[in-house]
PDB file of C-alpha atoms in Angstrom:
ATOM      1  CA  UNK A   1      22.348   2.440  14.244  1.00  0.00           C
ATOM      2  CA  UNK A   2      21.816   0.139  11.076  1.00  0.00           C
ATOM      3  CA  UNK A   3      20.281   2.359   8.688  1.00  0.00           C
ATOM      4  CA  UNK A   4      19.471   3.761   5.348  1.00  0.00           C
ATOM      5  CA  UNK A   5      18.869   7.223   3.912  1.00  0.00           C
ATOM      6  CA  UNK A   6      17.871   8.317   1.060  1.00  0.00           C
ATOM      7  CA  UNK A   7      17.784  11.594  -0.728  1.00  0.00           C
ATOM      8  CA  UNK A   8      18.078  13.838  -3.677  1.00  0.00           C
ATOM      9  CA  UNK A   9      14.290  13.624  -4.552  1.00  0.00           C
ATOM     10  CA  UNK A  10      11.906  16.550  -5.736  1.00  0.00           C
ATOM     11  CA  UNK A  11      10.161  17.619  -8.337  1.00  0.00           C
ATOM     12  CA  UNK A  12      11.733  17.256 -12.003  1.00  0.00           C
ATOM     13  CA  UNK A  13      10.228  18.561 -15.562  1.00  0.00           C
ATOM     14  CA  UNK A  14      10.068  15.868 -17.728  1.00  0.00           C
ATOM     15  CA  UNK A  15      12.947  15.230 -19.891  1.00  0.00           C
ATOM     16  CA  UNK A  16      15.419  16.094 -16.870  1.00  0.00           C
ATOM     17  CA  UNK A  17      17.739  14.063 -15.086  1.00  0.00           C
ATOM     18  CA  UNK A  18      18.082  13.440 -11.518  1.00  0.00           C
ATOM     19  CA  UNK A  19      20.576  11.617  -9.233  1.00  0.00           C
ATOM     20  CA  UNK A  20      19.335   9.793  -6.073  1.00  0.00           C
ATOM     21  CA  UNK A  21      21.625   8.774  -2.533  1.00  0.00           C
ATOM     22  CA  UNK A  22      21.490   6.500  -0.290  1.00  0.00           C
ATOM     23  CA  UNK A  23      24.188   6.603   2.770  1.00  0.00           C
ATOM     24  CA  UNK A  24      24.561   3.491   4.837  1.00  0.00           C
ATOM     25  CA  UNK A  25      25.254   3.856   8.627  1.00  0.00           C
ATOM     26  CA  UNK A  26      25.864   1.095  10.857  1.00  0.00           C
ATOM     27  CA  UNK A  27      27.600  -1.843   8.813  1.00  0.00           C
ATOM     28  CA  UNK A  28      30.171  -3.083   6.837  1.00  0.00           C
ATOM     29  CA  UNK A  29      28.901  -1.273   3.996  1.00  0.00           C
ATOM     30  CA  UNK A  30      31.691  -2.601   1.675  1.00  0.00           C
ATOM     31  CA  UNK A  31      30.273  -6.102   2.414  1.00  0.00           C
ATOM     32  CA  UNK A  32      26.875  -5.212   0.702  1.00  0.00           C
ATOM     33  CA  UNK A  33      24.932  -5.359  -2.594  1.00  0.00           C
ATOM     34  CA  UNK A  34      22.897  -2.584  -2.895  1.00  0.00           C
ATOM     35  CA  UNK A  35      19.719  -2.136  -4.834  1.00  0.00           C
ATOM     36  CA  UNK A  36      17.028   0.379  -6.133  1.00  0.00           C
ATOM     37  CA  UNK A  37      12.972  -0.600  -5.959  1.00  0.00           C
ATOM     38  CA  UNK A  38      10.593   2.285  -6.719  1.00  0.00           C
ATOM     39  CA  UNK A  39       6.494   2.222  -5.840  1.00  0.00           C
ATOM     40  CA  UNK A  40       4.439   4.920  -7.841  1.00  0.00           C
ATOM     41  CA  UNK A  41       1.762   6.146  -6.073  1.00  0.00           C
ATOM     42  CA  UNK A  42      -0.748   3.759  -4.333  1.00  0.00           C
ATOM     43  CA  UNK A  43       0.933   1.101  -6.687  1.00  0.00           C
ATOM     44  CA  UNK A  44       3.312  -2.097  -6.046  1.00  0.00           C
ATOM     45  CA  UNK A  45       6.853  -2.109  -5.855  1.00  0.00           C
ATOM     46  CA  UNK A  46       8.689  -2.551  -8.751  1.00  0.00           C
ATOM     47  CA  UNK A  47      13.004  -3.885  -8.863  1.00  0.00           C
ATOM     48  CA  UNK A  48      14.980  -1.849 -10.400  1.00  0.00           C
ATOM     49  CA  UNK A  49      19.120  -1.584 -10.098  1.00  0.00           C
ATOM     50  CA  UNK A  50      21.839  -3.791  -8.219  1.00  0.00           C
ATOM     51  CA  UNK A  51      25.585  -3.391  -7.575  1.00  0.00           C
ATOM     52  CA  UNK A  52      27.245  -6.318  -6.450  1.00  0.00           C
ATOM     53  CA  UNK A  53      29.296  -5.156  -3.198  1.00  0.00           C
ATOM     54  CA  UNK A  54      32.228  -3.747  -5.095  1.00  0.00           C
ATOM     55  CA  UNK A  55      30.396  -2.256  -7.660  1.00  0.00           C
ATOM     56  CA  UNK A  56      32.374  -4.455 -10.332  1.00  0.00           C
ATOM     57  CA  UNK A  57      28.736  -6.245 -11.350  1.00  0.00           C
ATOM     58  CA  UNK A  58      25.818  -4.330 -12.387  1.00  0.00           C
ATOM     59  CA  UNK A  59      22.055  -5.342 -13.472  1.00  0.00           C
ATOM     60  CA  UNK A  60      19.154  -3.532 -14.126  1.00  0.00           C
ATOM     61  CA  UNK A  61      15.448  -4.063 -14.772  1.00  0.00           C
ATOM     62  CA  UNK A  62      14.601  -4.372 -18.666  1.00  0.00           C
ATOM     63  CA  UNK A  63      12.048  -2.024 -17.831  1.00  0.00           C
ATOM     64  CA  UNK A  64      14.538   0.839 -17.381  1.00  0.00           C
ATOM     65  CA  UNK A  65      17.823  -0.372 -19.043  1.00  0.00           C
ATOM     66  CA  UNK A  66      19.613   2.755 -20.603  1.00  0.00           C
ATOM     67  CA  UNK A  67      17.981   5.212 -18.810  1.00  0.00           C
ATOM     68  CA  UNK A  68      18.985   4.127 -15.094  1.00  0.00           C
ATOM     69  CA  UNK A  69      22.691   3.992 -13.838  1.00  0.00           C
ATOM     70  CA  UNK A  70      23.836   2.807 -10.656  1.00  0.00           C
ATOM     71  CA  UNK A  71      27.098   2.886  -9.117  1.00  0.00           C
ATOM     72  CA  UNK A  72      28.498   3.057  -5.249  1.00  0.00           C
ATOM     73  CA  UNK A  73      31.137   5.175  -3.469  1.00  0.00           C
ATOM     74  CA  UNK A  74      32.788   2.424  -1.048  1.00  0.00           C
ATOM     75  CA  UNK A  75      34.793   5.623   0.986  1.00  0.00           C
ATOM     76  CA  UNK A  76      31.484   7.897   1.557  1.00  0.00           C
ATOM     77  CA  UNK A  77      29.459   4.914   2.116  1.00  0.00           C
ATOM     78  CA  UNK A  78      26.904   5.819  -0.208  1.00  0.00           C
ATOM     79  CA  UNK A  79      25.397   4.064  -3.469  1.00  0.00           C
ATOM     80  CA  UNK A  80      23.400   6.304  -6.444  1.00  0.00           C
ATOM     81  CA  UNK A  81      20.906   5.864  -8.946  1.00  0.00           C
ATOM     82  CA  UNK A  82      21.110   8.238 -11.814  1.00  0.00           C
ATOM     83  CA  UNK A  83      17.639   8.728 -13.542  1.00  0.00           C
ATOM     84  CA  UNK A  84      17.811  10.319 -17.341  1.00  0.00           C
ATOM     85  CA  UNK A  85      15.320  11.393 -19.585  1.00  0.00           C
ATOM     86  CA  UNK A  86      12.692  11.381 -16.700  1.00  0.00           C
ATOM     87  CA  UNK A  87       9.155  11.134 -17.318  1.00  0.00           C
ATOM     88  CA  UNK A  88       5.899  11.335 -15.714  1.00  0.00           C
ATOM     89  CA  UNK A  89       5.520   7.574 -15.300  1.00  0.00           C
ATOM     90  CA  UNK A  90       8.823   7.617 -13.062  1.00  0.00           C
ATOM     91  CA  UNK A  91       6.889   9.332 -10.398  1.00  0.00           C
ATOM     92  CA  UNK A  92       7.393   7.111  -7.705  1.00  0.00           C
ATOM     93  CA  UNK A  93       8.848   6.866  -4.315  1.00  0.00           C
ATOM     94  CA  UNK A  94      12.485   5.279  -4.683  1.00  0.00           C
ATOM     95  CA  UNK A  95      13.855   2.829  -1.835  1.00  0.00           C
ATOM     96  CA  UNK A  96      17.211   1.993  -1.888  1.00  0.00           C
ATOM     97  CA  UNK A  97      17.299  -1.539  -0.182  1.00  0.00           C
ATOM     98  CA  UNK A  98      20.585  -3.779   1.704  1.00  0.00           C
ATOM     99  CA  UNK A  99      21.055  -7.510   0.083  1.00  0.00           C
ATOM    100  CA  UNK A 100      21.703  -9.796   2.528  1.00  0.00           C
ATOM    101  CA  UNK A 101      25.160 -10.589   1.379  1.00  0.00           C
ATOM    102  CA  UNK A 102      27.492  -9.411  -1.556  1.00  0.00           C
ATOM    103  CA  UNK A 103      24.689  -9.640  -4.652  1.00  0.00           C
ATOM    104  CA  UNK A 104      27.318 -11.410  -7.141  1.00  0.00           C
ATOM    105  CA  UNK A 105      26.258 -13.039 -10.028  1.00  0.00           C
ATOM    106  CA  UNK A 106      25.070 -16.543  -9.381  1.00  0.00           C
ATOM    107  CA  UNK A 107      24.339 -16.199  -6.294  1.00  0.00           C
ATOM    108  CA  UNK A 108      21.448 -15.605  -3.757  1.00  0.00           C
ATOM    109  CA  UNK A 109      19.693 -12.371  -3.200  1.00  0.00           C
ATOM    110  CA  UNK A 110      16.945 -10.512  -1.133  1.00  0.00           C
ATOM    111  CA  UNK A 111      16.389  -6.950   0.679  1.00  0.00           C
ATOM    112  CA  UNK A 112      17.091  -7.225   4.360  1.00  0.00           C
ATOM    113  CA  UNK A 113      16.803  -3.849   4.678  1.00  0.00           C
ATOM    114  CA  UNK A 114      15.000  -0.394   3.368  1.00  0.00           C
ATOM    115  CA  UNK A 115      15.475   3.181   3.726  1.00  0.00           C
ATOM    116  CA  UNK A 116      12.621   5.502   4.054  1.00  0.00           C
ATOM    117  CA  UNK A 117      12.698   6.378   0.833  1.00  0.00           C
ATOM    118  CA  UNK A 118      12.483   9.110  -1.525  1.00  0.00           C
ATOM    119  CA  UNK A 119       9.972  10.973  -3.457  1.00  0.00           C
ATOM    120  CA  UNK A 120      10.483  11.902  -7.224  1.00  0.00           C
ATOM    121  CA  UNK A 121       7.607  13.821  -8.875  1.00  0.00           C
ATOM    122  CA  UNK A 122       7.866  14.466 -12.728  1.00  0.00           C
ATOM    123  CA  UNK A 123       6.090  17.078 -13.685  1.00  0.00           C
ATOM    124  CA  UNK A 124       5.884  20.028 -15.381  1.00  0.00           C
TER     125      UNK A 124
ATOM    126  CA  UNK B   1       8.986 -11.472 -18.202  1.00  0.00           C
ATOM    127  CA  UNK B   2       8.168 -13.145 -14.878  1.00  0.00           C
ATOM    128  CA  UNK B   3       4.791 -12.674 -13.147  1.00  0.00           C
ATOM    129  CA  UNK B   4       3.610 -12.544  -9.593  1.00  0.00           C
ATOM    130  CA  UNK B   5      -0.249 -12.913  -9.127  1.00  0.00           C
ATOM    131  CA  UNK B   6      -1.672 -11.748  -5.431  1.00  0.00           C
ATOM    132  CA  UNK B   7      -5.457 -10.982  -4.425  1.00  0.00           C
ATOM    133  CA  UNK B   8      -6.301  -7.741  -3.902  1.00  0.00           C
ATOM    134  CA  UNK B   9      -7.303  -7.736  -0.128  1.00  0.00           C
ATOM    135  CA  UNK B  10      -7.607 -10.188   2.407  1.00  0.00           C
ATOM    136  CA  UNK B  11      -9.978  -9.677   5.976  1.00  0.00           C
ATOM    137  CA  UNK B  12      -9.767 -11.240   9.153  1.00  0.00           C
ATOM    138  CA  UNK B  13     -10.776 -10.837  12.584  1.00  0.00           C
ATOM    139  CA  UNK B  14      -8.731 -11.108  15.099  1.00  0.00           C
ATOM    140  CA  UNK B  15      -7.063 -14.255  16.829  1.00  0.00           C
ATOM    141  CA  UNK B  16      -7.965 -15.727  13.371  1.00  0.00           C
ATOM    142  CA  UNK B  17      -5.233 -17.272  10.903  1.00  0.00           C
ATOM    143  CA  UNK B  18      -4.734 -14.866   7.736  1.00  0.00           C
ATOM    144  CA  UNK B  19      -3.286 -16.760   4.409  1.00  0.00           C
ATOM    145  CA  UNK B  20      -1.786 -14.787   1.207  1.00  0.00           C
ATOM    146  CA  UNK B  21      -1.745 -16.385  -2.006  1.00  0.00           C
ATOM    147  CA  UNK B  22       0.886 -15.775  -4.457  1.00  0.00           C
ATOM    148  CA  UNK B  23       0.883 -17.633  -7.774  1.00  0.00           C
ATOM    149  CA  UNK B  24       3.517 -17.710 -10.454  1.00  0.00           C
ATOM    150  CA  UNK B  25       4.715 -20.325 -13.223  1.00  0.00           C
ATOM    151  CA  UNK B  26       6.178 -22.763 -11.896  1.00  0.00           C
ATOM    152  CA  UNK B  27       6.832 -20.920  -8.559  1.00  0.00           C
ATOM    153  CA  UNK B  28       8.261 -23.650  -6.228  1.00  0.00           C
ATOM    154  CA  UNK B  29      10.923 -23.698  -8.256  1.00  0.00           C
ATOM    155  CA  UNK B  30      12.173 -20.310  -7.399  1.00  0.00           C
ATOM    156  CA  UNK B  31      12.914 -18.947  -3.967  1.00  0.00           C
ATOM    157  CA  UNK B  32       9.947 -16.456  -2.794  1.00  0.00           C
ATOM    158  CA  UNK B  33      10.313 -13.643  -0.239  1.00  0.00           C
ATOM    159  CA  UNK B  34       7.287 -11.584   1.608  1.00  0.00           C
ATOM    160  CA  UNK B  35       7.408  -8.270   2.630  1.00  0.00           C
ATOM    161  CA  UNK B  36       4.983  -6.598   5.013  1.00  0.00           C
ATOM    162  CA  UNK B  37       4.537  -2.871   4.442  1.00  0.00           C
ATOM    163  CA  UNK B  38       2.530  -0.511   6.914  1.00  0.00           C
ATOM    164  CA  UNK B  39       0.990   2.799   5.279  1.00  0.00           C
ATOM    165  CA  UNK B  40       3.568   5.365   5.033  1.00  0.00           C
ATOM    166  CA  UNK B  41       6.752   2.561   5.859  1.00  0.00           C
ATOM    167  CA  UNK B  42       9.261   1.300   4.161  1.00  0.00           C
ATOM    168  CA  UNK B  43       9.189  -2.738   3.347  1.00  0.00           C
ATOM    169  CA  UNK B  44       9.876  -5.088   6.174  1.00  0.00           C
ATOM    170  CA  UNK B  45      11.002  -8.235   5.741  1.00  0.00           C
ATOM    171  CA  UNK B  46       8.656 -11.021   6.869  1.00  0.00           C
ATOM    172  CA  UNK B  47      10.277 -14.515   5.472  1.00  0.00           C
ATOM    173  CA  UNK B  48      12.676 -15.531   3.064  1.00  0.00           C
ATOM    174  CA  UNK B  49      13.750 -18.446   1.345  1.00  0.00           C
ATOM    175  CA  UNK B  50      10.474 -19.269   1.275  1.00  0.00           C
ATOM    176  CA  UNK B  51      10.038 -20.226   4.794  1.00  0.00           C
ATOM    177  CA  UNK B  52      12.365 -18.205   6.725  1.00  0.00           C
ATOM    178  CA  UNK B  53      11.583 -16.280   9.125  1.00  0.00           C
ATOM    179  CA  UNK B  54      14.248 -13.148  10.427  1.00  0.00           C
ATOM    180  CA  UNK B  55      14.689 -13.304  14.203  1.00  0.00           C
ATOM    181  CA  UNK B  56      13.010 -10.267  15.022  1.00  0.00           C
ATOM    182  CA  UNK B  57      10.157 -11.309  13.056  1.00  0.00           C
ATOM    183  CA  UNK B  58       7.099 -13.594  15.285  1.00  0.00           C
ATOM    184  CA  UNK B  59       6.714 -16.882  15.117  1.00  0.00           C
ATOM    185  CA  UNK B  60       2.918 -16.504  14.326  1.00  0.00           C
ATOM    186  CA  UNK B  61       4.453 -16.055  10.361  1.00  0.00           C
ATOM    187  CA  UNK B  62       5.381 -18.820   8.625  1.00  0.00           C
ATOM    188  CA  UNK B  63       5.644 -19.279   4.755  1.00  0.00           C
ATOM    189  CA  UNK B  64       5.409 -22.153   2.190  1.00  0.00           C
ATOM    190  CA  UNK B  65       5.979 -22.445  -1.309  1.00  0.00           C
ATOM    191  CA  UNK B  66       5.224 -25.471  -3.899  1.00  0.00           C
ATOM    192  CA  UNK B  67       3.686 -25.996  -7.161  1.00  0.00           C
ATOM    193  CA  UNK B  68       2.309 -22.805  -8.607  1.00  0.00           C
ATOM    194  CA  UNK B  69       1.531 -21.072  -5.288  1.00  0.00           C
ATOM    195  CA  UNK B  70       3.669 -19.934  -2.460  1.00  0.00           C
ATOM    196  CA  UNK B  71       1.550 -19.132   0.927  1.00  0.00           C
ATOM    197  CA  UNK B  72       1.900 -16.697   3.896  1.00  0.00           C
ATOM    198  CA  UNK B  73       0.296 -17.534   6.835  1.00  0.00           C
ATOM    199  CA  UNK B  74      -0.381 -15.549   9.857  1.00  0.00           C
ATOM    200  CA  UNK B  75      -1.371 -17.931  12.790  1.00  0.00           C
ATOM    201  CA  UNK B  76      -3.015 -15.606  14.992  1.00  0.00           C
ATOM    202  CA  UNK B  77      -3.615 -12.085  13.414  1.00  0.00           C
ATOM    203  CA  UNK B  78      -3.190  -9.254  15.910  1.00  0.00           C
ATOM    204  CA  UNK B  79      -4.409  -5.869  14.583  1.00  0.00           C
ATOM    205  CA  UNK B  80      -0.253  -4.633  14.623  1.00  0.00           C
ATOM    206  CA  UNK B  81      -0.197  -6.660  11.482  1.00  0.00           C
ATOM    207  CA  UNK B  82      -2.683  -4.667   9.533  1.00  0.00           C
ATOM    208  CA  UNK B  83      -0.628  -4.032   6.132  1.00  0.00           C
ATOM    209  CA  UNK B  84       0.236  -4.710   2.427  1.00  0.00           C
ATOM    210  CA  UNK B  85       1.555  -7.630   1.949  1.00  0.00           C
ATOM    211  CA  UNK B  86       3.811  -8.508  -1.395  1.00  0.00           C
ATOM    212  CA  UNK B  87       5.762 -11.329  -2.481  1.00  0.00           C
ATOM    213  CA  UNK B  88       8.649 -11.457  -4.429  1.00  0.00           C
ATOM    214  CA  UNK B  89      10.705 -13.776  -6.668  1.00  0.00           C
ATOM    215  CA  UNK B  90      13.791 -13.272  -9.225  1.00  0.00           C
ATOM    216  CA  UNK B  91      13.249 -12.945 -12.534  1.00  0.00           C
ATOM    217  CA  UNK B  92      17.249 -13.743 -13.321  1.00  0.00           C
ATOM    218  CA  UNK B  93      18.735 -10.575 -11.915  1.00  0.00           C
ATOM    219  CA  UNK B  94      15.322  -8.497 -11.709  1.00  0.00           C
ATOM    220  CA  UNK B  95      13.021  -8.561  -8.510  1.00  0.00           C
ATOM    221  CA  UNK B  96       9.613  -9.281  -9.377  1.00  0.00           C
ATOM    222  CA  UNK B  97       6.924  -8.294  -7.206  1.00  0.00           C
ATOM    223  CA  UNK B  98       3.079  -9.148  -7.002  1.00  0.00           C
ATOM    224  CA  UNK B  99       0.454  -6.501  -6.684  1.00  0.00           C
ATOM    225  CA  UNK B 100       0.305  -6.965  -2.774  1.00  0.00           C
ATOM    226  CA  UNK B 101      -2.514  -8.282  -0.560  1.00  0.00           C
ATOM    227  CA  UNK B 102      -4.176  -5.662   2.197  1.00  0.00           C
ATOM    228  CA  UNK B 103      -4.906  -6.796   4.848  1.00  0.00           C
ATOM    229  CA  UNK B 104      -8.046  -5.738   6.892  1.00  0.00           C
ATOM    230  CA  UNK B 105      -8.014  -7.053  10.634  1.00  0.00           C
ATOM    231  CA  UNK B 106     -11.836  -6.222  11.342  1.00  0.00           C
TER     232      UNK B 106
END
């Protein structure tokens, strides 16, 4: 079954870090980009990470740069997002998201598929 | 940075055709994607590339994109599409997203 899963959300005092998974069932995971797209409460969605199917490319939303950091384990299947210095504006549900192909630089990119996501509440 | 402009809320009845807006700078010169998203569901993929549709997705969506405006059309809206709608663009290497359209299927 092609599929998704995230995990690794909760509730988090502000300040604190936290680091999201996402395991991949199903497909050639190693084929992949991977990416990150949060939606706060009763709000949009809003782009925020990519690795490139190796993890040897990297972007991230301006929005976020420095405090986000996401990297892939190719062997467990899995890709993270590492959240620092969390506050309560990161409150959001977090999606981890398939690109259609390898998400390289210079080439074309979209989600073709979503997790469930999960739920990170900052608060005190 | 980039922005993606959607209306609010769109209503329909049924059998009727529902159309999304999206607006953007210069728009049709970008590549736009929609994503349908049910209340408590993840995204779903609706049409890429513009006008694209995936396989599993109906034929009664189609998409267009020129100008400043990129469209989504649903021919024949069936209450199973009830949903947020969004559209998306790139922004370089960020995903851009407008504010979604709901869609009411009275």
């Amino acid at each position: 079954q092609v599929q998704l899963v995230e995990s690794g959300g909760g509730v988090v005092q502000p300040g604190k870090s936290l680091r999201l998974s996402c395991a991949a069932s199903g497909f050639r995971f190693t084929s992949y980009g991977m990416h990150w797209v949060r939606q706060a409460p009763g709000k949009g969605l809003e782009g925020l990470a990519t690795t490139s199917y190796d993890g040897g490319e990297k972007f991230y939303a301006d929005s976020v740069k420095g405090r986000l950091t996401i990297s892939r384990d190719n062997y467990k299947n899995t890709v993270y997002l590492q959240i620092n210095s969390l506050r309560p504006e990161d409150t959001a549900v977090y999606y981890c998201a398939r690109d259609h192909a390898g998400a390289v630089a210079g080439s074309s990119w979209y989600f073709d598929l979503w997790g469930r996501g999960t739920l990170v509440t900052v608060s005190s | 940075s980039y922005e993606l402009t959607q209306p609010p809320s769109l209503s329909v009845s049924p059998g009727q055709a529902a159309s999304f807006a999206c607006s953007g700078d210069k728009l049709g010169d970008k590549h736009v994607f929609w994503y349908q998203q049910k209340p408590g569901q993840s995204p779903l993929l609706v049409i890429y590339y513009n006008d694209r549709r995936p396989l599993e997705i109906p034929e009664r969506f189609s998409g267009s994109n020129s100008g400043d405006t990129a469209t989504l059309t649903i021919s024949e809206t069936q209450a199973m599409d009830e949903a947020d709608y969004y559209c998306q663009a790139w922004d370089r290497t960020t995903a851009v997203f407008g504010g979604g359209t709901k869609l009411t299927v009275l």
